[in-house]
Coordinates of C-alpha atoms and ligand atoms in Angstrom, one line a residue:
X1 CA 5.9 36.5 14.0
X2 CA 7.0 37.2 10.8
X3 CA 10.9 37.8 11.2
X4 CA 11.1 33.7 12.4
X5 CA 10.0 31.1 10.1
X6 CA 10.0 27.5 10.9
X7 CA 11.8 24.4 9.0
X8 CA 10.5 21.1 9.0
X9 CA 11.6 17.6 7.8
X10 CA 9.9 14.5 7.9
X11 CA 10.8 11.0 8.5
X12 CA 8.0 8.6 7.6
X13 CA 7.0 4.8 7.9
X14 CA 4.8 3.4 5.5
X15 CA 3.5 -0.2 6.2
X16 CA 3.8 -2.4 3.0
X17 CA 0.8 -4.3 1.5
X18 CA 2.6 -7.6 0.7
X19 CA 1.7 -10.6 0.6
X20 CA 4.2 -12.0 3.0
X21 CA 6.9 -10.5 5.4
X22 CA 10.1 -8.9 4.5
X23 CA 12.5 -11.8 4.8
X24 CA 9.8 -14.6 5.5
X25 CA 6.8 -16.2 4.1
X26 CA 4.5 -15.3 7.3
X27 CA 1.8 -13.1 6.5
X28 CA 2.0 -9.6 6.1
X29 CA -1.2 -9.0 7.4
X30 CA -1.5 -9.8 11.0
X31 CA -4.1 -6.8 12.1
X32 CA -6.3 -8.8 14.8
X33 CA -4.5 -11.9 14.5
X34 CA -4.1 -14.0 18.2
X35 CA -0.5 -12.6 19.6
X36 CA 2.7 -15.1 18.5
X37 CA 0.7 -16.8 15.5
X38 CA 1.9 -14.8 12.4
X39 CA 5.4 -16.1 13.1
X40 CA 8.5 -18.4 11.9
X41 CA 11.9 -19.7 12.6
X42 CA 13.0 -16.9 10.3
X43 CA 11.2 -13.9 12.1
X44 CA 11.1 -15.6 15.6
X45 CA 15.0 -15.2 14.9
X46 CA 16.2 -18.5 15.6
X47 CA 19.7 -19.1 15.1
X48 CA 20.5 -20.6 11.6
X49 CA 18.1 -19.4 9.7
X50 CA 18.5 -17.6 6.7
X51 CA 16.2 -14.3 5.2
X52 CA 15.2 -14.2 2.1
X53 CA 14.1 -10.9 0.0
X54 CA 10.5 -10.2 -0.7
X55 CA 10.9 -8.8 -3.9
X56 CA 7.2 -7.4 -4.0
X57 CA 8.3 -5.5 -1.2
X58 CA 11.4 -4.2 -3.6
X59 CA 8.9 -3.4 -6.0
X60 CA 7.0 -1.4 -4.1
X61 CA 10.0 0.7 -2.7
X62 CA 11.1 1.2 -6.6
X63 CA 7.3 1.9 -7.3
X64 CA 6.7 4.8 -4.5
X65 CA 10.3 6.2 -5.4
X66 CA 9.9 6.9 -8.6
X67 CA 6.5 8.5 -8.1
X68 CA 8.4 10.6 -5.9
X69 CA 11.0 11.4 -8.8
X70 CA 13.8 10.1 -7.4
X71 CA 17.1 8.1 -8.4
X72 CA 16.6 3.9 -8.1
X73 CA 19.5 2.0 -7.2
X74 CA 21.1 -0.1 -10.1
X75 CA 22.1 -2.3 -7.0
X76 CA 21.2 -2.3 -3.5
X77 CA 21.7 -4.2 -0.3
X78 CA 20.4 -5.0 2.8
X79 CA 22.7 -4.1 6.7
X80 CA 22.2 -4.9 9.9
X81 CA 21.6 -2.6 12.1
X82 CA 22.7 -3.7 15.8
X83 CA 20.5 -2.4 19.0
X84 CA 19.4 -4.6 21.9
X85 CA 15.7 -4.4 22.7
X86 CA 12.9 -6.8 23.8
X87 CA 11.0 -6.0 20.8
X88 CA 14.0 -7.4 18.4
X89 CA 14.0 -10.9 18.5
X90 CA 17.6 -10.8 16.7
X91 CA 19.5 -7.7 17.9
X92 CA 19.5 -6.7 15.2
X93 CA 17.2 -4.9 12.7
X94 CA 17.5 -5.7 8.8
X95 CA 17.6 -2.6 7.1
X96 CA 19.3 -0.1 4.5
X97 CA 22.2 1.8 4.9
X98 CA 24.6 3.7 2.4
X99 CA 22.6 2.0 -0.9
X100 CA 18.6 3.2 0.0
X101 CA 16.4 1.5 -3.1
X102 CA 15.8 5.1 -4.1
X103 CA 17.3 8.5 -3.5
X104 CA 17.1 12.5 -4.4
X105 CA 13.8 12.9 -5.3
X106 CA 10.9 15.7 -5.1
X107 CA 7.4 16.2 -4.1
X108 CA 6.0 19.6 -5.1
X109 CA 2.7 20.5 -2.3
X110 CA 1.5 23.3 -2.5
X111 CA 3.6 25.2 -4.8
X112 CA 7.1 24.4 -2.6
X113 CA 9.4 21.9 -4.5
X114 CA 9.9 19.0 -0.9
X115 CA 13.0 17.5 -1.5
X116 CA 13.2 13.3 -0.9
X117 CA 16.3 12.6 0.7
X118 CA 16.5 8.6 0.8
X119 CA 13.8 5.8 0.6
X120 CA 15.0 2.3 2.3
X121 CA 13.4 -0.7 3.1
X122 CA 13.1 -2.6 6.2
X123 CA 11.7 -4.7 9.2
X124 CA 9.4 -4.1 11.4
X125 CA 10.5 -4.6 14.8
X126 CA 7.7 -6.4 17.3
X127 CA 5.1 -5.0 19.3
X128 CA 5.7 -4.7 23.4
X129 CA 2.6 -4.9 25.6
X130 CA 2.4 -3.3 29.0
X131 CA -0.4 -4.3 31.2
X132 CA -1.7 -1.9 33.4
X133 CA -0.4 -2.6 36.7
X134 CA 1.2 -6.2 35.9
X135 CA 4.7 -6.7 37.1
X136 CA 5.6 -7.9 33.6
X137 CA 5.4 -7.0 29.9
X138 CA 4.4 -8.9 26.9
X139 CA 5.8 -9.6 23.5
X140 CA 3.4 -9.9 20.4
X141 CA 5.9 -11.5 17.3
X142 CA 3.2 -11.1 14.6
X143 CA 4.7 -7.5 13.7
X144 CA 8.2 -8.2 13.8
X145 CA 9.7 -8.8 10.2
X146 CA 6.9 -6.8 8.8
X147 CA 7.6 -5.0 5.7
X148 CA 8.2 -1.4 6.5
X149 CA 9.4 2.1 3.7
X150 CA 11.0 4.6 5.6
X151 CA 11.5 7.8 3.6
X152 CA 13.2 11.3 4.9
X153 CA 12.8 14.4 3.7
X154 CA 15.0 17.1 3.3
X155 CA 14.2 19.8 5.5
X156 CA 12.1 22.2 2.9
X157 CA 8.6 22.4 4.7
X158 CA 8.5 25.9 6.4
X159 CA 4.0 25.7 7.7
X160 CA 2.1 22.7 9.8
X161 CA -0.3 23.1 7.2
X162 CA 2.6 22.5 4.7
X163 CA 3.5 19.4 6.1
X164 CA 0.1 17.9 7.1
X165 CA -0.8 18.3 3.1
X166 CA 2.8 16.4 2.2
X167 CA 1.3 13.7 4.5
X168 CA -2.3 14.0 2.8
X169 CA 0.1 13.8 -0.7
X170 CA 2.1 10.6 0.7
X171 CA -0.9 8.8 1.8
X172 CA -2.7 9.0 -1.3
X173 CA 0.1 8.5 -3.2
X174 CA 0.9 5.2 -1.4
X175 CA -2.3 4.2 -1.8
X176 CA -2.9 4.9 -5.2
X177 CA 0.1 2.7 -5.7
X178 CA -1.6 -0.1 -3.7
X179 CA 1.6 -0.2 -1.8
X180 CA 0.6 0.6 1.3
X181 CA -3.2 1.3 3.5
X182 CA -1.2 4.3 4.6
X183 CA -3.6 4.4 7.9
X184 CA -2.3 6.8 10.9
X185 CA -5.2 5.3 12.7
X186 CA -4.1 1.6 12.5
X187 CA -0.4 2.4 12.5
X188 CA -0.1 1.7 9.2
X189 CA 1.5 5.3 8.3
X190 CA 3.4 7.3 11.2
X191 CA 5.6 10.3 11.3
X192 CA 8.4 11.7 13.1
X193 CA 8.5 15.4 12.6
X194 CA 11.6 17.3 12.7
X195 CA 11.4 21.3 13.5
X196 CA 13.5 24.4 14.6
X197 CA 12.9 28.0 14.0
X198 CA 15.3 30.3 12.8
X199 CA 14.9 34.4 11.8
X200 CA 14.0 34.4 7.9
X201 CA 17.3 34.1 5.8
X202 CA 19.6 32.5 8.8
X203 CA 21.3 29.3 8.9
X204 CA 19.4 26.5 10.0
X205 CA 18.4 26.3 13.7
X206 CA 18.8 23.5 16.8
X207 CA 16.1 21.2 16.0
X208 CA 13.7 18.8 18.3
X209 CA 12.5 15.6 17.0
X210 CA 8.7 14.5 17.5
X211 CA 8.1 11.1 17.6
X212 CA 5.2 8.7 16.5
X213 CA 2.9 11.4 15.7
X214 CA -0.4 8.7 14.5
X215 CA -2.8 11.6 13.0
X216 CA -2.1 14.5 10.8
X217 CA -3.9 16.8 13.4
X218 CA -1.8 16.0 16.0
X219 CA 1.2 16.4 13.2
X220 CA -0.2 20.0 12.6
X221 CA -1.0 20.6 16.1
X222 CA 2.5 19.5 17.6
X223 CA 4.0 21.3 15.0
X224 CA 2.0 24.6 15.6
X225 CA 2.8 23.9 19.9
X226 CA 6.5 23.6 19.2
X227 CA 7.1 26.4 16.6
X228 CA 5.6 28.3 19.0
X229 CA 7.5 27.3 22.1
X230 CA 10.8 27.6 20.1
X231 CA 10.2 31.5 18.5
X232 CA 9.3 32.4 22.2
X233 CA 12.8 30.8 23.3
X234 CA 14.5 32.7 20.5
X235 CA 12.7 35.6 21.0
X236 CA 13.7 35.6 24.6
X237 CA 17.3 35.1 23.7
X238 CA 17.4 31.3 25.1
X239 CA 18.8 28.5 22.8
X240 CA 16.8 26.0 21.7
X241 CA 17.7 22.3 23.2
X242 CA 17.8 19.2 21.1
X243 CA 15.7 17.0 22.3
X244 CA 13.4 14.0 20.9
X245 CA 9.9 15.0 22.3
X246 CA 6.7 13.1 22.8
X247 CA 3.0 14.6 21.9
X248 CA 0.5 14.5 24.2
X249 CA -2.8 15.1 22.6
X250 CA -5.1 15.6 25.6
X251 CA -2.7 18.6 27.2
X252 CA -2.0 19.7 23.3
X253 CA 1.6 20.0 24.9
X254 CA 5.2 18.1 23.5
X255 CA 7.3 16.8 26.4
X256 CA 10.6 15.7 26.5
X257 CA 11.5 11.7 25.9
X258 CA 15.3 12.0 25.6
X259 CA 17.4 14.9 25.8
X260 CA 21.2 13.9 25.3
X261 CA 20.8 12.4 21.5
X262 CA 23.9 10.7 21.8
X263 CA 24.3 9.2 18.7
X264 CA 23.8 5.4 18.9
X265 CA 26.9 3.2 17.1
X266 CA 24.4 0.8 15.6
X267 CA 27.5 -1.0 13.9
X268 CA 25.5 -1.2 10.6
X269 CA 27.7 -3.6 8.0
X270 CA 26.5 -5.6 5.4
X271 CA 24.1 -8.5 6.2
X272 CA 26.2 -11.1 5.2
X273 CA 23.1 -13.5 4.4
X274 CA 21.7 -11.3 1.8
X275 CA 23.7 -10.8 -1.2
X276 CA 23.5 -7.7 -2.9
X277 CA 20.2 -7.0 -4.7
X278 CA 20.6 -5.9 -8.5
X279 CA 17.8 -3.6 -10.3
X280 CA 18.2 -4.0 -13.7
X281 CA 16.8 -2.2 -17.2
X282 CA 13.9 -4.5 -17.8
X283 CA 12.5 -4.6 -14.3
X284 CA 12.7 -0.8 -13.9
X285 CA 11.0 -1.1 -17.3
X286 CA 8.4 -3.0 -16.5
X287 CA 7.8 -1.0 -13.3
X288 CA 7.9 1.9 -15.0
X289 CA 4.9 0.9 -17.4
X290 CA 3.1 -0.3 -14.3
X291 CA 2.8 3.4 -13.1
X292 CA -0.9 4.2 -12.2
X293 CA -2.0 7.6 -13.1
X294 CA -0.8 9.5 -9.5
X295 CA -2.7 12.4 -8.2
X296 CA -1.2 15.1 -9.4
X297 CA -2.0 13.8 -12.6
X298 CA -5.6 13.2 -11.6
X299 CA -5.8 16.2 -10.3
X300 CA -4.6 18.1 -13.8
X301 CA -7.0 15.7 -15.5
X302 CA -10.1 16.8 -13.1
X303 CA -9.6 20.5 -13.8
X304 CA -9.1 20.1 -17.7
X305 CA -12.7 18.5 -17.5
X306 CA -13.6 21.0 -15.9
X307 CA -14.0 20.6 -12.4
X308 CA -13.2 23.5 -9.9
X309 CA -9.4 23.0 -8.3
X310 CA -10.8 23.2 -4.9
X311 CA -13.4 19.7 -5.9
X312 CA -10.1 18.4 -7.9
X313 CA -8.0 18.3 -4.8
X314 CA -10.0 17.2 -2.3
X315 CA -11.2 14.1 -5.2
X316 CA -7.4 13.8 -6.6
X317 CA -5.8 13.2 -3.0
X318 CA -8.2 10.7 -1.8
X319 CA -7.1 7.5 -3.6
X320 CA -10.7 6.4 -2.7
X321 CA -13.0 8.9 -3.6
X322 CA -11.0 9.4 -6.6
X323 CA -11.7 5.5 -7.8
X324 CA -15.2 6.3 -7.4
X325 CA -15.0 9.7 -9.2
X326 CA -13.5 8.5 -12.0
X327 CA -15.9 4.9 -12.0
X328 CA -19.4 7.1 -11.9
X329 CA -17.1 9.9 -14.9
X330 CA -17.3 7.2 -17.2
X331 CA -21.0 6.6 -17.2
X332 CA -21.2 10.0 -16.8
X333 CA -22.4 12.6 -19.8
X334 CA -23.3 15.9 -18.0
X335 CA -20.9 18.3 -16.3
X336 CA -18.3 16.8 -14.3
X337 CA -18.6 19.6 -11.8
X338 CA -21.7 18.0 -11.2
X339 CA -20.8 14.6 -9.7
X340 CA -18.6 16.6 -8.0
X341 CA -20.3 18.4 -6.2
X342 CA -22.7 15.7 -5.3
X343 CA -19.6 13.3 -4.2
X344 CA -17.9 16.3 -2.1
X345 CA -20.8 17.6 -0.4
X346 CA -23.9 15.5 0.1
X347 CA -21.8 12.1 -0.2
X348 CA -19.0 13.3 1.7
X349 CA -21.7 14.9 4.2
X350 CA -23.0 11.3 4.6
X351 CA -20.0 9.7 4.8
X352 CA -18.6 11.4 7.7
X353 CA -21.9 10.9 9.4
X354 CA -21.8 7.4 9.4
X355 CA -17.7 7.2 9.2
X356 CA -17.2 5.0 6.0
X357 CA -15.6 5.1 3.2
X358 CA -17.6 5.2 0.2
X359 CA -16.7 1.8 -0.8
X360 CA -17.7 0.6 2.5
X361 CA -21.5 1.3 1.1
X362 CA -23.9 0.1 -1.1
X363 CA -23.7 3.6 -3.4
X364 CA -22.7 2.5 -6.6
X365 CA -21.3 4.7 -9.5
X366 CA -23.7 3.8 -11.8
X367 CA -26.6 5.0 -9.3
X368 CA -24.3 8.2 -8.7
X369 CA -24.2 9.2 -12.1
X370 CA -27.7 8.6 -12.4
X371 CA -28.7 11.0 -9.4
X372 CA -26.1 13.6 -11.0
X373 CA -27.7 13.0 -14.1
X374 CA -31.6 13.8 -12.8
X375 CA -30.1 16.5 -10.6
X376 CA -28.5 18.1 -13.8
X377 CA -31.1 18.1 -15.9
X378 CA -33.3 20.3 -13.0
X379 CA -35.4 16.6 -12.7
X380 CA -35.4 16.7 -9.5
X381 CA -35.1 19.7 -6.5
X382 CA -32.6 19.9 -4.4
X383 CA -34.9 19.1 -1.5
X384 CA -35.6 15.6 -3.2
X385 CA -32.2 14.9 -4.2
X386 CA -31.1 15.4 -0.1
X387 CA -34.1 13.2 0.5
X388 CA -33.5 10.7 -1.6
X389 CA -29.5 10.4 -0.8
X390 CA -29.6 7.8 2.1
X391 CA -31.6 5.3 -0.2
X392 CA -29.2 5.6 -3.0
X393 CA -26.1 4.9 -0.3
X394 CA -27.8 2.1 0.4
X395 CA -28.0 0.5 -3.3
X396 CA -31.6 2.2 -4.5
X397 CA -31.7 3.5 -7.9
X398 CA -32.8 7.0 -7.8
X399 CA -33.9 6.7 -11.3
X400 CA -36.8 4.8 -10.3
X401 CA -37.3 6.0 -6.8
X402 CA -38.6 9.2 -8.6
X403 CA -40.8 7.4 -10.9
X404 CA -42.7 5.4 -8.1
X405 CA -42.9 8.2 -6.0
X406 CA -43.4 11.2 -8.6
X407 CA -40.9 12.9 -7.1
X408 CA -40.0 15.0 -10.6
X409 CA -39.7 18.4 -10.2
X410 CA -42.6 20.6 -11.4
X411 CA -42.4 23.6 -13.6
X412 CA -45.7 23.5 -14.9
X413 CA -47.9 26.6 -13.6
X414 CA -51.0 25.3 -14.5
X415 CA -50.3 22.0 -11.9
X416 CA -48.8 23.9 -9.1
X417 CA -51.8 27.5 -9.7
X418 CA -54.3 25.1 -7.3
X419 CA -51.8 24.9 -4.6
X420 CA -50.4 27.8 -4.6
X421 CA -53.7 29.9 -4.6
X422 CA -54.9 27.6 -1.7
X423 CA -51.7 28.7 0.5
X424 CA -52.3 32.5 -0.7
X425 CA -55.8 32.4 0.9
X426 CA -54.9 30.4 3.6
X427 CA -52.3 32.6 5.0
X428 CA -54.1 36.5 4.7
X429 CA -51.3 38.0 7.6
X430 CA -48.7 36.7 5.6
X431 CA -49.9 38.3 2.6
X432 CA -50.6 41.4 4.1
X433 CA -46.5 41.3 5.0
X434 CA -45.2 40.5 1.9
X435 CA -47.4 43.4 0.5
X436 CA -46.2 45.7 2.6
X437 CA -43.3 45.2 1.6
X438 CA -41.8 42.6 3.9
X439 CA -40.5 39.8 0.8
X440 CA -38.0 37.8 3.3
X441 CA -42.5 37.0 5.0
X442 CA -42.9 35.3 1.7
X443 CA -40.6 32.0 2.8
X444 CA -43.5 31.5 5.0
X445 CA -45.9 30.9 1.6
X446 CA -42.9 29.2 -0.2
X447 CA -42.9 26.1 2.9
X448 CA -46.0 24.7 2.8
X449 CA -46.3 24.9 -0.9
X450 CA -43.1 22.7 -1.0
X451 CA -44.6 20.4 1.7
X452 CA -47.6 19.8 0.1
X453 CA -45.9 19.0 -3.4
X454 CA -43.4 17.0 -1.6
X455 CA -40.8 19.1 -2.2
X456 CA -41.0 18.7 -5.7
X457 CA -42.2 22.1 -6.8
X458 CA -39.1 24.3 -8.7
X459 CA -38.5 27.0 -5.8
X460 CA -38.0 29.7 -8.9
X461 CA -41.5 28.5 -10.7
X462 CA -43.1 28.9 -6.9
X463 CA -41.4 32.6 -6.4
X464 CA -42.2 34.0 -9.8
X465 CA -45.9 32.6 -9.3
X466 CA -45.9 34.0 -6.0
X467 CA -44.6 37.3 -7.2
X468 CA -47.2 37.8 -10.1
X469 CA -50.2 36.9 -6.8
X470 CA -48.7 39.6 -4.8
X471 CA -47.6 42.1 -6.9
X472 CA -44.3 42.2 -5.2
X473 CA -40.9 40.9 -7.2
X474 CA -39.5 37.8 -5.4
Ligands
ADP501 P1 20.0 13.6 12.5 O1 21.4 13.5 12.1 O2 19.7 14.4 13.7 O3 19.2 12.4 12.3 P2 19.4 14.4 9.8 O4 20.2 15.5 9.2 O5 19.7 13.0 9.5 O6 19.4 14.7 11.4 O7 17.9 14.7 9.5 C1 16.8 14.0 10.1 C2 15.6 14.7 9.7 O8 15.6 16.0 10.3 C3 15.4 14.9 8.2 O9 14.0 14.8 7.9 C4 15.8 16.4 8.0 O10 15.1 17.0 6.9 C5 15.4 17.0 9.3 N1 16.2 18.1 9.7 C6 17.6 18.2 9.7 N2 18.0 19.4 10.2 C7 16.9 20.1 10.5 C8 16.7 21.4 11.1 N3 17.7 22.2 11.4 N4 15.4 21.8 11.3 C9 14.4 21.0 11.0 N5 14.5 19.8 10.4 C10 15.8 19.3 10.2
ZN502 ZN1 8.1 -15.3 9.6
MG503 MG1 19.7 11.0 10.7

């Protein structure tokens, strides 16, 4: 295993949040839109018409390439780049050549320094329907002139799990920015994954191309199938073929689309209709001072307050939960390690359950900090805070759930003696255990005293108590 390592690049598309098109003044956001309505003269491709640049869509290229650290274009310009397909109402698709908006920049993940080879704008071609069976296809417009980033990495990654985590970075870096939704699931974020193998130290090997990969699993997983495959070529003394491959997820196998990558004469040359596009001082400026905090920077913050790096990634890299965090932080006094905790493992816990996001509930951060805040304090049990989580995802205030239901914890001996001498008596086997010497028998004493105080008892008030009964140490 060892004396091969793999090399991967990317090639990503990123869906832009815009208002309107790339060229037109349709709307951006067609998702569940009746087919052929989202469209105009300009994206229909109608002869005559001319495009016009969205420069929101410029400003979020500049925006995501300088998060990624690289070079912006003092001038840029748009070419046309010449294929025939049904999907292309023009022949032609409007995109950037030789002048990318931004180029040579970085992402480090995971300790490895990713370098960004170019980020360019484009369109969006349209979206081709194939009904089962029918002797015809159909043609759904509402995509095509959509406002697409397409960026390409160098090829640094070496692990799947390397490059599902630059994904993870992208994604919440894209959507930190607002730029994009940065969905695999609604196409709003896919990835063509470049690969070969090669023995550690030798130049770089024949690679295949993987196309439209729309999860990172099936990223990692075709990455992990086709690493494979290759190393047993290579071992075996066959070359590798260049190939662009498909993934199919149900076999868990790649299979080959094309094999001959001829390469295309797309004819690219200047799109004579758009003149060239100049970036200058002040906007950069401006931009520059619109930066958000990114995650790496969150993430820095996060552990500085305090919270453990494994909480700080998994809160830093999801441009959600990270809103939320930092929301419920600042009305938030205790231990930030705290909310953390209760946001990674009971809300997250709850949250996959019921597959939302955690704005997508009632849970505010006010009522999060609150419930950190009892939980902190020892206020409440654990038992009671798990009980009481669904009600404060759906909007109650935990604060006075435990008042109306006297649901804070109890240390006091002298309130929980009664109880605990009743369960004692009850339960003479038990005893007889636990006396013996059998202390894992005592959890059977320890249930029904947290049942009957409704689960508010303090498990280490119960065990000492217990203890001092027995004469055992618990
Ligand atoms: P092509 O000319 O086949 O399009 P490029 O050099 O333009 O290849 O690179 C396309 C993508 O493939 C980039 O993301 C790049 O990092 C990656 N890549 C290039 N060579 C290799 C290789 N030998 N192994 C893995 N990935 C590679
Ligand atoms: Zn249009
Ligand atoms: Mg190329």
């Amino acid at each position: 295993m060892s004396e091969f390592e793999a090399v991967v690049g990317l090639e990503i598309h990123l869906h832009l949040k815009t208002q309107s098109k790339m060229f037109c003044g349709c709307a951006a956001d067609y998702f569940g839109e009746a087919p052929n309505t989202r469209t105009c003269p300009v994206c229909l491709g109608l002869p005559g018409v001319l495009p016009v640049v969205n420069a929101q869509a410029v400003e979020f290229g500049i925006l995501f390439g300088l998060a990624l650290n690289c070079q912006i274009a003092p001038w840029t310009q748009f070419h046309r780049k010449s294929y025939y397909y049904p999907d292309m109402p023009k022949n032609y698709q409007i995109s950037q050549y030789d002048l990318p908006i931004a180029k040579d920049g970085y992402l480090e993940v995971e300790g490895r320094r990713v370098r960004i080879r170019r980020i360019h704008l484009e369109e969006d071609a349209a979206k081709s329907i194939h009904p089962e069976g029918a002797p015809y296809s159909l043609i759904d417009l509402n995509r095509a002139g959509a406002p697409l980033i397409e960026m390409v990495t160098e090829p640094d990654l070496r692990t799947p799990e390397e490059a599902r985590s630059f994904l993870v970075h992208i994604r919440s870096i894209a959507q930190t920015l607002g730029i994009s939704d940065a969905n695999p699931e609604e196409g709003k974020m896919r990835a063509d994954v470049n690969v070969s193998v090669r023995r550690v130290g030798a130049p770089l090997g024949t690679k295949v191309e993987i196309k439209n990969l729309n999860s990172f699993k099936s990223v990692a997983r075709a990455l992990e199938y086709e690493i494979r495959r290759q190393q047993e070529l290579l071992r075996s003394g066959r070359p590798v073929t260049q190939a662009t491959l498909g993934w199919d997820e149900a076999a868990g196998k790649t299979y080959v689309l094309r094999l001959k990558e001829e390469e295309a004469d797309y004819r690219y040359f200047p799109d004579p209709d758009l003149p060239p596009l100049v970036v200058d001082e002040a906007w950069l400026k401006r931009l520059k001072t619109a930066m958000p905090e990114l995650p790496a920077e969150k993430y820095a913050r996060y552990v500085r307050a305090g919270v453990r790096p494994y909480d700080a990634e998994i809160l830093a890299y999801n441009a959600s939960l990270a809103r939320f965090f930092d929301q419920a932080l600042g009305l938030y006094t205790g231990n930030p390690q705290t909310l953390a905790n209760l946001l990674n493992a009971e809300v997250a816990g709850y949250l996959n359950e019921q597959g939302l996001e955690v704005q997508a509930t009632a849970l505010t951060p006010q009522n999060l900090a609150r419930l950190a805040a009892l939980f902190e304090r020892r206020e409440i049990t654990n038992r009671v805070l798990s009980e009481l989580l669904p009600e404060v995802m759906q909007g109650a205030d935990p604060v006075r759930l435990v008042e109306e239901r006297g649901l804070r914890a109890v240390a006091d001996e002298g309130a929980l003696r009664p109880i605990v001498e009743r369960v004692v008596a009850e339960n003479p086997k038990v005893v007889e255990q636990v006396r013996a010497g059998n202390l894992k028998a005592a959890n059977a004493l320890v249930g029904p005293i947290m049942r009957e105080t409704r689960g508010t008892a303090k498990a280490d008030v119960v065990k000492r108590m217990l203890g001092e009964m027995l004469g055992v140490e618990l």
